[in-house]
Short mmCIF file of C-alpha atoms in Angstrom, two decimals:
data_model
loop_
_atom_site.label_atom_id
_atom_site.label_comp_id
_atom_site.label_asym_id
_atom_site.label_seq_id
_atom_site.Cartn_x
_atom_site.Cartn_y
_atom_site.Cartn_z
CA UNK A 214 19.37 26.97 33.99
CA UNK A 215 16.12 25.47 32.20
CA UNK A 216 16.91 21.81 32.64
CA UNK A 217 16.26 22.59 36.77
CA UNK A 218 12.75 22.94 35.96
CA UNK A 219 12.68 18.86 35.77
CA UNK A 220 13.83 18.92 39.44
CA UNK A 221 10.23 19.86 40.28
CA UNK A 222 8.66 17.22 37.90
CA UNK A 223 10.83 14.37 37.70
CA UNK A 224 14.32 14.89 39.30
CA UNK A 225 15.98 12.15 37.24
CA UNK A 226 15.31 13.97 33.88
CA UNK A 227 17.00 17.01 35.06
CA UNK A 228 19.74 16.19 32.72
CA UNK A 229 21.92 18.22 29.97
CA UNK A 230 23.53 16.42 27.16
CA UNK A 231 26.65 18.77 26.24
CA UNK A 232 27.96 17.62 22.63
CA UNK A 233 31.31 19.02 21.92
CA UNK A 234 31.00 21.77 24.17
CA UNK A 235 33.17 22.70 27.27
CA UNK A 236 31.49 23.41 30.44
CA UNK A 237 33.18 26.18 32.60
CA UNK A 238 33.36 26.05 36.19
CA UNK A 239 30.53 28.36 37.09
CA UNK A 240 28.09 26.55 34.97
CA UNK A 241 29.27 23.17 36.43
CA UNK A 242 28.81 24.66 40.17
CA UNK A 243 25.61 26.01 39.18
CA UNK A 244 24.27 22.75 37.94
CA UNK A 245 25.56 20.86 41.07
CA UNK A 246 23.57 23.47 43.24
CA UNK A 247 20.54 22.75 41.19
CA UNK A 248 20.86 19.08 41.06
CA UNK A 249 21.34 18.86 37.47
CA UNK A 250 23.60 16.39 36.13
CA UNK A 251 25.61 17.29 33.06
CA UNK A 252 27.04 14.57 30.62
CA UNK A 253 29.69 16.00 28.17
CA UNK A 254 31.65 14.18 24.93
CA UNK A 255 33.22 15.28 21.89
CA UNK A 256 31.71 12.01 20.23
CA UNK A 257 27.92 12.19 20.01
CA UNK A 258 27.35 8.19 20.61
CA UNK A 259 29.37 8.41 23.85
CA UNK A 260 26.86 10.71 25.13
CA UNK A 261 24.21 8.17 24.31
CA UNK A 262 26.28 5.48 26.14
CA UNK A 263 26.82 7.90 29.17
CA UNK A 264 22.82 8.49 29.25
CA UNK A 265 21.94 4.60 28.94
CA UNK A 266 24.24 3.93 31.72
CA UNK A 267 22.63 6.41 33.84
CA UNK A 268 18.89 5.53 32.91
CA UNK A 269 19.90 1.71 33.74
CA UNK A 270 20.73 2.61 37.13
CA UNK A 271 17.24 4.37 37.56
CA UNK A 272 14.84 2.03 39.01
CA UNK A 273 11.21 2.01 37.27
CA UNK A 274 9.72 2.45 40.67
CA UNK A 275 11.39 5.54 41.36
CA UNK A 276 10.15 7.11 38.19
CA UNK A 277 6.54 6.53 39.28
CA UNK A 278 5.98 4.01 36.22
CA UNK A 279 5.70 0.29 35.69
CA UNK A 280 8.64 -1.61 34.94
CA UNK A 281 7.17 -2.32 31.45
CA UNK A 282 6.64 1.32 30.65
CA UNK A 283 9.91 2.49 32.16
CA UNK A 284 11.60 -0.23 29.89
CA UNK A 285 9.83 1.14 26.77
CA UNK A 286 10.82 4.87 27.98
CA UNK A 287 14.48 3.95 28.12
CA UNK A 288 14.60 2.14 24.89
CA UNK A 289 12.81 4.83 22.89
CA UNK A 290 13.55 8.23 24.18
CA UNK A 291 17.50 8.03 24.28
CA UNK A 292 17.99 7.17 20.74
CA UNK A 293 15.39 9.88 19.81
CA UNK A 294 17.31 12.18 21.75
CA UNK A 295 20.55 11.38 20.24
CA UNK A 296 19.20 11.42 16.78
CA UNK A 297 17.52 15.00 17.09
CA UNK A 298 21.04 16.23 18.36
CA UNK A 299 22.50 14.56 15.28
CA UNK A 300 20.08 15.81 12.68
CA UNK A 301 20.35 19.43 14.37
CA UNK A 302 24.05 19.25 14.25
CA UNK A 303 24.26 17.92 10.34
CA UNK A 304 21.73 20.43 9.41
CA UNK A 305 24.10 23.30 11.19
CA UNK A 306 27.03 22.21 9.63
CA UNK A 307 25.60 22.04 6.18
CA UNK A 308 24.04 25.73 6.44
CA UNK A 309 27.63 26.71 7.52
CA UNK A 310 29.25 25.18 4.56
CA UNK A 311 26.57 26.16 2.20
CA UNK A 312 27.05 29.94 3.52
CA UNK A 313 31.15 29.56 3.39
CA UNK A 314 30.90 28.19 -0.10
CA UNK A 315 27.86 30.15 -1.73
CA UNK A 316 29.85 32.52 -3.79
CA UNK A 317 31.50 29.55 -5.65
CA UNK A 318 28.28 27.74 -6.07
CA UNK A 319 26.60 27.97 -9.49
CA UNK A 320 23.30 26.54 -10.06
CA UNK A 321 22.52 25.26 -13.67
CA UNK A 322 19.98 27.08 -15.74
CA UNK A 323 18.91 27.71 -19.27
CA UNK A 324 17.24 31.27 -20.23
CA UNK A 325 15.22 32.06 -23.33
CA UNK A 326 15.03 35.60 -23.77
CA UNK A 327 11.38 37.12 -24.29
CA UNK A 328 11.22 39.20 -27.16
CA UNK A 329 8.67 41.76 -25.82
CA UNK A 330 10.78 42.25 -22.72
CA UNK A 331 14.13 44.03 -23.66
CA UNK A 332 13.97 46.80 -21.29
CA UNK A 333 17.97 47.74 -21.20
CA UNK A 334 20.64 46.44 -23.87
CA UNK A 335 23.76 47.35 -21.68
CA UNK A 336 25.30 47.88 -18.57
CA UNK A 337 23.02 46.66 -16.87
CA UNK A 338 21.33 44.29 -19.13
CA UNK A 339 17.54 44.01 -18.19
CA UNK A 340 15.47 41.43 -19.92
CA UNK A 341 12.71 39.31 -19.43
CA UNK A 342 13.21 35.51 -19.85
CA UNK A 343 11.61 32.00 -19.50
CA UNK A 344 13.58 29.47 -17.54
CA UNK A 345 13.80 26.74 -19.86
CA UNK A 346 15.35 24.38 -17.36
CA UNK A 347 17.19 24.41 -14.00
CA UNK A 348 17.28 27.10 -11.56
CA UNK A 349 18.47 30.62 -11.96
CA UNK A 350 19.59 32.56 -8.86
CA UNK A 351 20.59 35.89 -7.76
CA UNK A 352 24.47 36.08 -8.37
CA UNK A 353 24.42 33.57 -11.03
CA UNK A 354 27.31 34.13 -13.95
CA UNK A 355 26.03 34.08 -17.39
CA UNK A 356 27.12 33.34 -20.62
CA UNK A 357 26.28 32.66 -24.23
CA UNK A 358 27.57 29.02 -25.61
CA UNK A 359 26.51 30.08 -29.24
CA UNK A 360 28.60 33.26 -29.06
CA UNK A 361 31.95 31.48 -27.96
CA UNK A 362 30.84 31.47 -24.39
CA UNK A 363 30.79 35.26 -24.48
CA UNK A 364 30.51 36.14 -20.58
CA UNK A 365 27.68 38.50 -20.08
CA UNK A 366 28.29 39.23 -16.21
CA UNK A 367 26.35 38.05 -13.21
CA UNK A 368 22.56 38.42 -12.19
CA UNK A 369 22.23 41.25 -9.74
CA UNK A 370 18.35 40.86 -9.26
CA UNK A 371 15.38 38.73 -10.32
CA UNK A 372 11.69 39.72 -10.29
CA UNK A 373 8.69 38.14 -10.55
CA UNK A 374 5.42 39.90 -11.10
CA UNK A 375 7.07 43.01 -10.18
CA UNK A 376 8.52 41.44 -6.89
CA UNK A 377 12.05 40.67 -6.26
CA UNK A 378 12.95 36.89 -5.65
CA UNK A 379 15.97 35.00 -4.84
CA UNK A 380 15.36 32.46 -7.51
CA UNK A 381 13.33 31.16 -10.35
CA UNK A 382 12.73 27.50 -11.67
CA UNK A 383 11.80 25.75 -14.96
CA UNK A 384 8.91 27.36 -16.87
CA UNK A 385 8.94 30.58 -14.91
CA UNK A 386 8.95 33.75 -16.48
CA UNK A 387 10.94 36.63 -15.02
CA UNK A 388 12.91 39.80 -15.41
CA UNK A 389 16.56 39.64 -14.73
CA UNK A 390 19.31 42.44 -14.37
CA UNK A 391 22.75 41.23 -15.29
CA UNK A 392 25.78 43.58 -14.38
CA UNK A 393 28.92 43.35 -16.06
CA UNK A 394 31.89 41.84 -14.22
CA UNK A 395 34.44 44.33 -12.78
CA UNK A 396 37.33 44.76 -15.21
CA UNK A 397 35.46 43.48 -18.35
CA UNK A 398 33.94 45.43 -21.27
CA UNK A 399 30.13 45.54 -20.98
CA UNK A 400 28.34 43.56 -23.52
CA UNK A 401 25.68 44.63 -25.81
CA UNK A 402 22.22 43.17 -26.71
CA UNK A 403 22.09 42.89 -30.47
CA UNK A 404 25.80 42.85 -30.85
CA UNK A 405 27.22 40.14 -28.53
CA UNK A 406 23.84 38.04 -28.15
CA UNK A 407 20.22 38.47 -29.11
CA UNK A 408 16.94 36.44 -29.20
CA UNK A 409 18.14 33.40 -30.95
CA UNK A 410 20.75 32.69 -28.29
CA UNK A 411 20.07 30.76 -25.26
CA UNK A 412 21.72 32.10 -21.90
CA UNK A 413 23.11 29.54 -19.36
CA UNK A 414 24.74 29.55 -16.14
CA UNK A 415 28.78 29.98 -16.45
CA UNK A 416 29.64 26.84 -14.51
CA UNK A 417 33.20 25.76 -13.77
CA UNK A 418 34.91 22.78 -12.62
CA UNK A 419 35.42 24.43 -9.27
CA UNK A 420 31.73 25.29 -8.99
CA UNK A 421 30.77 21.99 -10.11
CA UNK A 422 32.84 20.37 -7.36
CA UNK A 423 31.39 22.67 -4.83
CA UNK A 424 27.88 21.82 -5.80
CA UNK A 425 28.49 18.17 -5.45
CA UNK A 426 29.92 18.60 -2.11
CA UNK A 427 27.77 21.13 -0.22
CA UNK A 428 24.49 21.61 -2.64
CA UNK A 429 23.95 18.12 -4.12
CA UNK A 430 20.42 17.75 -2.50
CA UNK A 431 19.38 21.16 -3.31
CA UNK A 432 19.44 19.78 -7.04
CA UNK A 433 16.90 17.43 -8.58
CA UNK A 434 17.65 14.61 -10.88
CA UNK A 435 16.85 16.69 -13.94
CA UNK A 436 18.97 19.75 -12.55
CA UNK A 437 22.09 17.45 -12.53
CA UNK A 438 21.25 16.23 -16.07
CA UNK A 439 21.36 19.93 -17.22
CA UNK A 440 24.56 20.27 -14.98
CA UNK A 441 26.19 17.45 -17.27
CA UNK A 442 24.60 19.17 -20.44
CA UNK A 443 26.37 22.38 -19.85
CA UNK A 444 29.70 20.82 -18.51
CA UNK A 445 29.98 19.47 -22.24
CA UNK A 446 28.71 22.30 -24.08
CA UNK A 447 31.18 24.68 -22.11
CA UNK A 448 33.93 22.06 -22.75
CA UNK A 449 34.67 21.51 -18.95
CA UNK A 450 36.84 18.78 -18.26
#
């Protein structure tokens, strides 16, 4: 138990703050043997209250510091500990939610086909593009608004300078591979779309809601403007 190390340095700080965690009997027994105190709560701010009450009982001279220094330590260290715990918890929660909803998340993008980079015209479509706006990611569904929003498929891979990347942003020139969606007839370059057509993310009402809820901070202001533009062009209510 790492907290027991503090018993040798400063016993009063041999403390564990357990947020929303069940402490089993063996762990509690070991903590008692090692003189480690455990504070538990399902509410983060109650942990702060418990710790502050505990510290208020600790006299500064027992800590080996002056009252003024001890006072400063009490006022600054505990909120910092709690803030760190909250931030870590929120980050873990955000990461978990994003992982859970990543298949529904569609980042907005607008792509211009590069005429000298038409490598394969059908199943899979492999072309070079310039990202006119937004963020294109692996897994993004692609459609062509100027061709009655024909759906080309999903981006299977992206390469930049012959190296695979997970995403490309505004201004980048990359090579993308678009695989047809299962159950749909593969689309052909030259028949269903060509150089004159812009390729865009095939967003939906559901994907917009997911982006707002779980990926809002991953988009810049201009990305959200593009999202609104695509929403209107794809006639999404």
